[in-house]
PDB file of C-alpha atoms in Angstrom:
ATOM      1  CA  CYS A   1     -34.399-173.410 126.918  1.00 74.00           C
ATOM      2  CA  ILE A   2     -36.614-170.618 128.146  1.00 83.00           C
ATOM      3  CA  GLY A   3     -34.502-167.643 128.594  1.00 83.00           C
ATOM      4  CA  TYR A   4     -31.587-168.883 126.571  1.00 84.00           C
ATOM      5  CA  SER A   5     -31.466-165.582 124.266  1.00 88.00           C
ATOM      6  CA  GLY A   6     -31.916-163.533 127.627  1.00 88.00           C
ATOM      7  CA  ILE A   7     -28.844-165.061 128.992  1.00 91.00           C
ATOM      8  CA  TRP A   8     -26.725-164.130 125.927  1.00 90.00           C
ATOM      9  CA  LEU A   9     -28.149-160.679 125.702  1.00 90.00           C
ATOM     10  CA  ALA A  10     -27.587-159.925 129.393  1.00 87.00           C
ATOM     11  CA  GLY A  11     -23.771-160.890 128.839  1.00 87.00           C
ATOM     12  CA  ALA A  12     -23.689-158.302 126.219  1.00 88.00           C
ATOM     13  CA  LEU A  13     -25.242-155.382 128.126  1.00 81.00           C
ATOM     14  CA  PRO A  14     -23.290-152.180 128.722  1.00 77.00           C
ATOM     15  CA  ALA A  15     -22.491-151.408 132.217  1.00 74.00           C
ATOM     16  CA  GLY A  16     -25.428-150.145 134.165  1.00 69.00           C
ATOM     17  CA  SER A  17     -28.092-151.526 131.812  1.00 71.00           C
ATOM     18  CA  MET A  18     -30.949-154.077 132.119  1.00 74.00           C
ATOM     19  CA  LEU A  19     -32.796-156.297 129.942  1.00 80.00           C
ATOM     20  CA  ILE A  20     -36.443-156.717 130.023  1.00 77.00           C
ATOM     21  CA  THR A  21     -37.872-159.928 128.853  1.00 78.00           C
ATOM     22  CA  MET A  22     -41.813-160.657 128.489  1.00 74.00           C
ATOM     23  CA  GLU A  23     -43.162-164.266 128.711  1.00 74.00           C
ATOM     24  CA  LYS A  24     -46.596-164.986 127.620  1.00 70.00           C
ATOM     25  CA  ASP A  25     -47.669-166.881 130.842  1.00 73.00           C
ATOM     26  CA  GLN A  26     -46.479-166.968 134.540  1.00 76.00           C
ATOM     27  CA  LYS A  27     -45.149-170.635 134.017  1.00 84.00           C
ATOM     28  CA  ARG A  28     -42.649-169.497 131.425  1.00 83.00           C
ATOM     29  CA  ALA A  29     -41.730-166.499 133.358  1.00 82.00           C
ATOM     30  CA  ASP A  30     -40.806-168.646 136.452  1.00 86.00           C
ATOM     31  CA  LEU A  31     -38.695-170.902 134.190  1.00 90.00           C
ATOM     32  CA  ALA A  32     -36.957-167.881 132.658  1.00 88.00           C
ATOM     33  CA  LYS A  33     -36.156-166.609 136.105  1.00 89.00           C
ATOM     34  CA  ALA A  34     -34.772-169.961 137.339  1.00 91.00           C
ATOM     35  CA  ASN A  35     -32.604-170.152 134.152  1.00 92.00           C
ATOM     36  CA  PHE A  36     -31.413-166.658 134.756  1.00 91.00           C
ATOM     37  CA  GLU A  37     -30.450-167.413 138.355  1.00 91.00           C
ATOM     38  CA  ARG A  38     -28.542-170.554 137.270  1.00 93.00           C
ATOM     39  CA  ALA A  39     -26.624-168.565 134.695  1.00 93.00           C
ATOM     40  CA  GLY A  40     -25.828-165.830 137.211  1.00 92.00           C
ATOM     41  CA  VAL A  41     -27.401-162.933 135.333  1.00 90.00           C
ATOM     42  CA  ALA A  42     -30.827-162.614 137.272  1.00 84.00           C
ATOM     43  CA  ASP A  43     -29.675-159.368 138.580  1.00 83.00           C
ATOM     44  CA  LEU A  44     -29.548-157.831 135.099  1.00 82.00           C
ATOM     45  CA  ILE A  45     -32.960-159.030 133.898  1.00 82.00           C
ATOM     46  CA  VAL A  46     -36.698-157.946 134.674  1.00 76.00           C
ATOM     47  CA  VAL A  47     -39.066-160.658 133.661  1.00 77.00           C
ATOM     48  CA  ASP A  48     -42.673-159.556 132.728  1.00 68.00           C
ATOM     49  CA  ALA A  49     -45.358-162.160 132.662  1.00 60.00           C
ATOM     50  CA  PRO A  50     -49.143-161.985 131.903  1.00 51.00           C
ATOM     51  CA  ALA A  51     -49.575-158.375 132.448  1.00 53.00           C
ATOM     52  CA  ALA A  52     -46.788-157.902 129.672  1.00 55.00           C
ATOM     53  CA  GLY A  53     -49.687-158.107 126.976  1.00 61.00           C
ATOM     54  CA  HIS A  54     -50.292-154.396 127.085  1.00 67.00           C
ATOM     55  CA  ALA A  55     -46.548-153.775 126.591  1.00 68.00           C
ATOM     56  CA  ILE A  56     -46.455-156.126 123.841  1.00 70.00           C
ATOM     57  CA  THR A  57     -49.135-154.422 122.083  1.00 77.00           C
ATOM     58  CA  PHE A  58     -47.248-151.140 122.714  1.00 80.00           C
ATOM     59  CA  LEU A  59     -44.107-152.397 121.274  1.00 79.00           C
ATOM     60  CA  ARG A  60     -45.764-153.636 118.188  1.00 83.00           C
ATOM     61  CA  SER A  61     -47.447-150.203 117.747  1.00 88.00           C
ATOM     62  CA  ALA A  62     -44.105-148.469 118.307  1.00 89.00           C
ATOM     63  CA  ARG A  63     -42.517-150.678 115.658  1.00 89.00           C
ATOM     64  CA  GLY A  64     -45.257-149.610 113.067  1.00 92.00           C
ATOM     65  CA  LEU A  65     -44.790-146.186 113.835  1.00 94.00           C
ATOM     66  CA  LEU A  66     -40.882-146.371 113.779  1.00 93.00           C
ATOM     67  CA  ASP A  67     -41.092-148.214 110.385  1.00 94.00           C
ATOM     68  CA  ALA A  68     -43.449-145.680 108.915  1.00 96.00           C
ATOM     69  CA  ALA A  69     -41.246-142.675 110.052  1.00 95.00           C
ATOM     70  CA  LYS A  70     -38.166-144.382 108.596  1.00 94.00           C
ATOM     71  CA  ALA A  71     -40.117-144.719 105.210  1.00 96.00           C
ATOM     72  CA  ASP A  72     -40.667-140.952 105.456  1.00 96.00           C
ATOM     73  CA  GLY A  73     -37.020-140.208 106.226  1.00 94.00           C
ATOM     74  CA  PHE A  74     -37.298-139.909 109.986  1.00 94.00           C
ATOM     75  CA  TRP A  75     -34.899-141.997 112.089  1.00 92.00           C
ATOM     76  CA  PHE A  76     -36.229-141.689 115.609  1.00 92.00           C
ATOM     77  CA  GLY A  77     -34.266-142.748 118.877  1.00 90.00           C
ATOM     78  CA  GLY A  78     -34.973-142.322 122.436  1.00 88.00           C
ATOM     79  CA  TYR A  79     -36.029-144.382 125.238  1.00 85.00           C
ATOM     80  CA  GLY A  80     -39.239-145.919 126.779  1.00 85.00           C
ATOM     81  CA  TRP A  81     -39.369-148.101 129.979  1.00 81.00           C
ATOM     82  CA  ARG A  82     -37.592-147.102 133.181  1.00 86.00           C
ATOM     83  CA  ASP A  83     -37.755-148.413 136.559  1.00 84.00           C
ATOM     84  CA  ILE A  84     -38.875-146.531 139.804  1.00 87.00           C
ATOM     85  CA  ASN A  85     -35.199-145.890 140.744  1.00 90.00           C
ATOM     86  CA  THR A  86     -34.585-144.234 137.441  1.00 91.00           C
ATOM     87  CA  GLN A  87     -37.890-142.120 137.884  1.00 93.00           C
ATOM     88  CA  ILE A  88     -36.737-141.080 141.325  1.00 94.00           C
ATOM     89  CA  ALA A  89     -33.161-140.015 140.032  1.00 96.00           C
ATOM     90  CA  LEU A  90     -34.974-138.077 137.194  1.00 95.00           C
ATOM     91  CA  ARG A  91     -37.052-136.264 140.045  1.00 96.00           C
ATOM     92  CA  ARG A  92     -34.041-135.551 142.002  1.00 97.00           C
ATOM     93  CA  GLN A  93     -32.435-133.996 138.852  1.00 97.00           C
ATOM     94  CA  ASN A  94     -35.295-132.224 137.464  1.00 97.00           C
ATOM     95  CA  CYS A  95     -37.324-131.209 140.679  1.00 97.00           C
ATOM     96  CA  GLY A  96     -34.950-131.253 143.612  1.00 97.00           C
ATOM     97  CA  THR A  97     -33.527-133.440 146.304  1.00 97.00           C
ATOM     98  CA  SER A  98     -35.955-132.932 149.182  1.00 97.00           C
ATOM     99  CA  ASP A  99     -38.414-135.721 149.870  1.00 95.00           C
ATOM    100  CA  TYR A 100     -41.078-133.128 148.991  1.00 96.00           C
ATOM    101  CA  ALA A 101     -39.650-132.429 145.589  1.00 97.00           C
ATOM    102  CA  VAL A 102     -38.961-136.079 144.703  1.00 96.00           C
ATOM    103  CA  TYR A 103     -42.247-137.450 145.869  1.00 94.00           C
ATOM    104  CA  GLN A 104     -44.835-134.780 146.197  1.00 95.00           C
ATOM    105  CA  MET A 105     -44.114-131.801 144.149  1.00 96.00           C
ATOM    106  CA  PRO A 106     -46.571-131.365 141.118  1.00 95.00           C
ATOM    107  CA  PRO A 107     -44.755-132.566 137.963  1.00 93.00           C
ATOM    108  CA  ASP A 108     -45.266-129.082 136.301  1.00 92.00           C
ATOM    109  CA  GLN A 109     -43.140-127.536 138.928  1.00 96.00           C
ATOM    110  CA  CYS A 110     -40.324-129.422 137.733  1.00 96.00           C
ATOM    111  CA  SER A 111     -37.885-128.632 134.771  1.00 94.00           C
ATOM    112  CA  PRO A 112     -38.648-130.301 132.636  1.00 89.00           C
ATOM    113  CA  PRO A 113     -41.933-131.627 133.911  1.00 90.00           C
ATOM    114  CA  THR A 114     -41.305-134.991 135.484  1.00 92.00           C
ATOM    115  CA  ALA A 115     -43.913-137.546 136.746  1.00 93.00           C
ATOM    116  CA  ARG A 116     -43.874-138.522 140.567  1.00 94.00           C
ATOM    117  CA  PRO A 117     -42.425-141.975 141.120  1.00 91.00           C
ATOM    118  CA  GLY A 118     -44.901-144.697 140.535  1.00 87.00           C
ATOM    119  CA  LEU A 119     -47.017-142.474 138.436  1.00 89.00           C
ATOM    120  CA  SER A 120     -44.832-142.339 135.135  1.00 90.00           C
ATOM    121  CA  MET A 121     -46.176-143.996 131.906  1.00 87.00           C
ATOM    122  CA  HIS A 122     -42.446-144.900 131.459  1.00 87.00           C
ATOM    123  CA  GLU A 123     -42.654-147.118 134.388  1.00 83.00           C
ATOM    124  CA  GLN A 124     -45.610-148.975 132.930  1.00 79.00           C
ATOM    125  CA  GLY A 125     -43.655-149.219 129.544  1.00 81.00           C
ATOM    126  CA  LEU A 126     -46.360-147.231 127.813  1.00 85.00           C
ATOM    127  CA  ALA A 127     -44.377-144.134 126.854  1.00 91.00           C
ATOM    128  CA  ILE A 128     -41.467-143.204 124.582  1.00 92.00           C
ATOM    129  CA  ASP A 129     -39.282-140.092 124.635  1.00 93.00           C
ATOM    130  CA  PHE A 130     -38.303-139.361 121.082  1.00 94.00           C
ATOM    131  CA  SER A 131     -35.037-138.085 119.785  1.00 92.00           C
ATOM    132  CA  VAL A 132     -33.788-137.191 116.425  1.00 90.00           C
ATOM    133  CA  ASN A 133     -30.027-136.985 115.581  1.00 83.00           C
ATOM    134  CA  GLY A 134     -29.199-137.762 119.316  1.00 84.00           C
ATOM    135  CA  ARG A 135     -31.238-134.676 120.681  1.00 89.00           C
ATOM    136  CA  PHE A 136     -34.735-135.012 122.245  1.00 91.00           C
ATOM    137  CA  LEU A 137     -37.377-133.220 120.409  1.00 94.00           C
ATOM    138  CA  THR A 138     -37.931-129.870 122.132  1.00 93.00           C
ATOM    139  CA  SER A 139     -39.882-127.852 119.602  1.00 95.00           C
ATOM    140  CA  HIS A 140     -43.472-128.273 118.060  1.00 97.00           C
ATOM    141  CA  SER A 141     -42.118-126.841 115.022  1.00 97.00           C
ATOM    142  CA  ASP A 142     -39.393-129.506 114.634  1.00 96.00           C
ATOM    143  CA  PRO A 143     -40.152-131.449 111.384  1.00 97.00           C
ATOM    144  CA  ALA A 144     -40.012-134.661 113.276  1.00 97.00           C
ATOM    145  CA  PHE A 145     -42.493-133.438 115.869  1.00 97.00           C
ATOM    146  CA  VAL A 146     -44.615-132.372 112.920  1.00 98.00           C
ATOM    147  CA  TRP A 147     -44.591-135.848 111.379  1.00 98.00           C
ATOM    148  CA  LEU A 148     -45.316-137.339 114.871  1.00 97.00           C
ATOM    149  CA  ALA A 149     -48.241-135.015 115.395  1.00 97.00           C
ATOM    150  CA  ALA A 150     -49.579-135.914 111.815  1.00 98.00           C
ATOM    151  CA  ASN A 151     -49.014-139.711 112.228  1.00 97.00           C
ATOM    152  CA  ALA A 152     -48.805-141.010 115.636  1.00 96.00           C
ATOM    153  CA  ARG A 153     -52.375-141.406 116.301  1.00 95.00           C
ATOM    154  CA  ARG A 154     -52.580-144.098 113.758  1.00 95.00           C
ATOM    155  CA  TRP A 155     -50.488-146.301 116.136  1.00 93.00           C
ATOM    156  CA  GLY A 156     -52.265-145.001 119.366  1.00 91.00           C
ATOM    157  CA  PHE A 157     -49.777-142.585 120.450  1.00 94.00           C
ATOM    158  CA  THR A 158     -50.716-139.193 121.932  1.00 94.00           C
ATOM    159  CA  ASN A 159     -48.239-136.389 122.747  1.00 95.00           C
ATOM    160  CA  LEU A 160     -48.130-134.659 126.254  1.00 91.00           C
ATOM    161  CA  PRO A 161     -48.381-131.088 124.942  1.00 91.00           C
ATOM    162  CA  SER A 162     -46.044-129.681 127.354  1.00 88.00           C
ATOM    163  CA  GLU A 163     -43.253-132.038 126.292  1.00 91.00           C
ATOM    164  CA  PRO A 164     -42.659-132.326 122.506  1.00 95.00           C
ATOM    165  CA  TRP A 165     -40.427-135.443 123.074  1.00 94.00           C
ATOM    166  CA  HIS A 166     -43.024-137.383 125.219  1.00 94.00           C
ATOM    167  CA  TRP A 167     -45.570-139.842 123.604  1.00 94.00           C
ATOM    168  CA  SER A 168     -47.643-142.405 125.241  1.00 91.00           C
ATOM    169  CA  THR A 169     -50.843-144.326 124.872  1.00 85.00           C
ATOM    170  CA  THR A 170     -52.793-141.690 126.974  1.00 83.00           C
ATOM    171  CA  GLY A 171     -50.712-138.552 126.204  1.00 77.00           C
ATOM    172  CA  GLY A 172     -49.577-138.542 130.012  1.00 73.00           C
TER     173      GLY A 172
END
């Protein structure tokens, strides 16, 4: 059954969480969506289809990076994808609550810098904010950051210089 594992995973999600599934073609994505609807979990699952290829490549690269880091003694955590509503909430938190602050203010005027909704690499599933020991990387001298700076390019990741924690396929 296409989507069977997604149904089980959705049932185990913590409150407020979502599951993202990636299907190799639109036909499979449509079948998965229909099965999620029948199971009553469609509101917990985002189904990505043919455009998911870039995200799948990103995830494979991230796995390689994390495996190499672990082999060198670094256990990274963090998060990657977020939806536009989460990006809007972050803008309100980091930039202010006015429409200008949320939708127009330059990212570098926020603390910390935060991309405008619709422009974040996280919304495309192409960025990771790394943490170590439960804290985001905040210093370029942190040994974990130094390791990333020396190794991340092998897996296609570039750092946004103003944010030691933020790594993406473009550095943005």
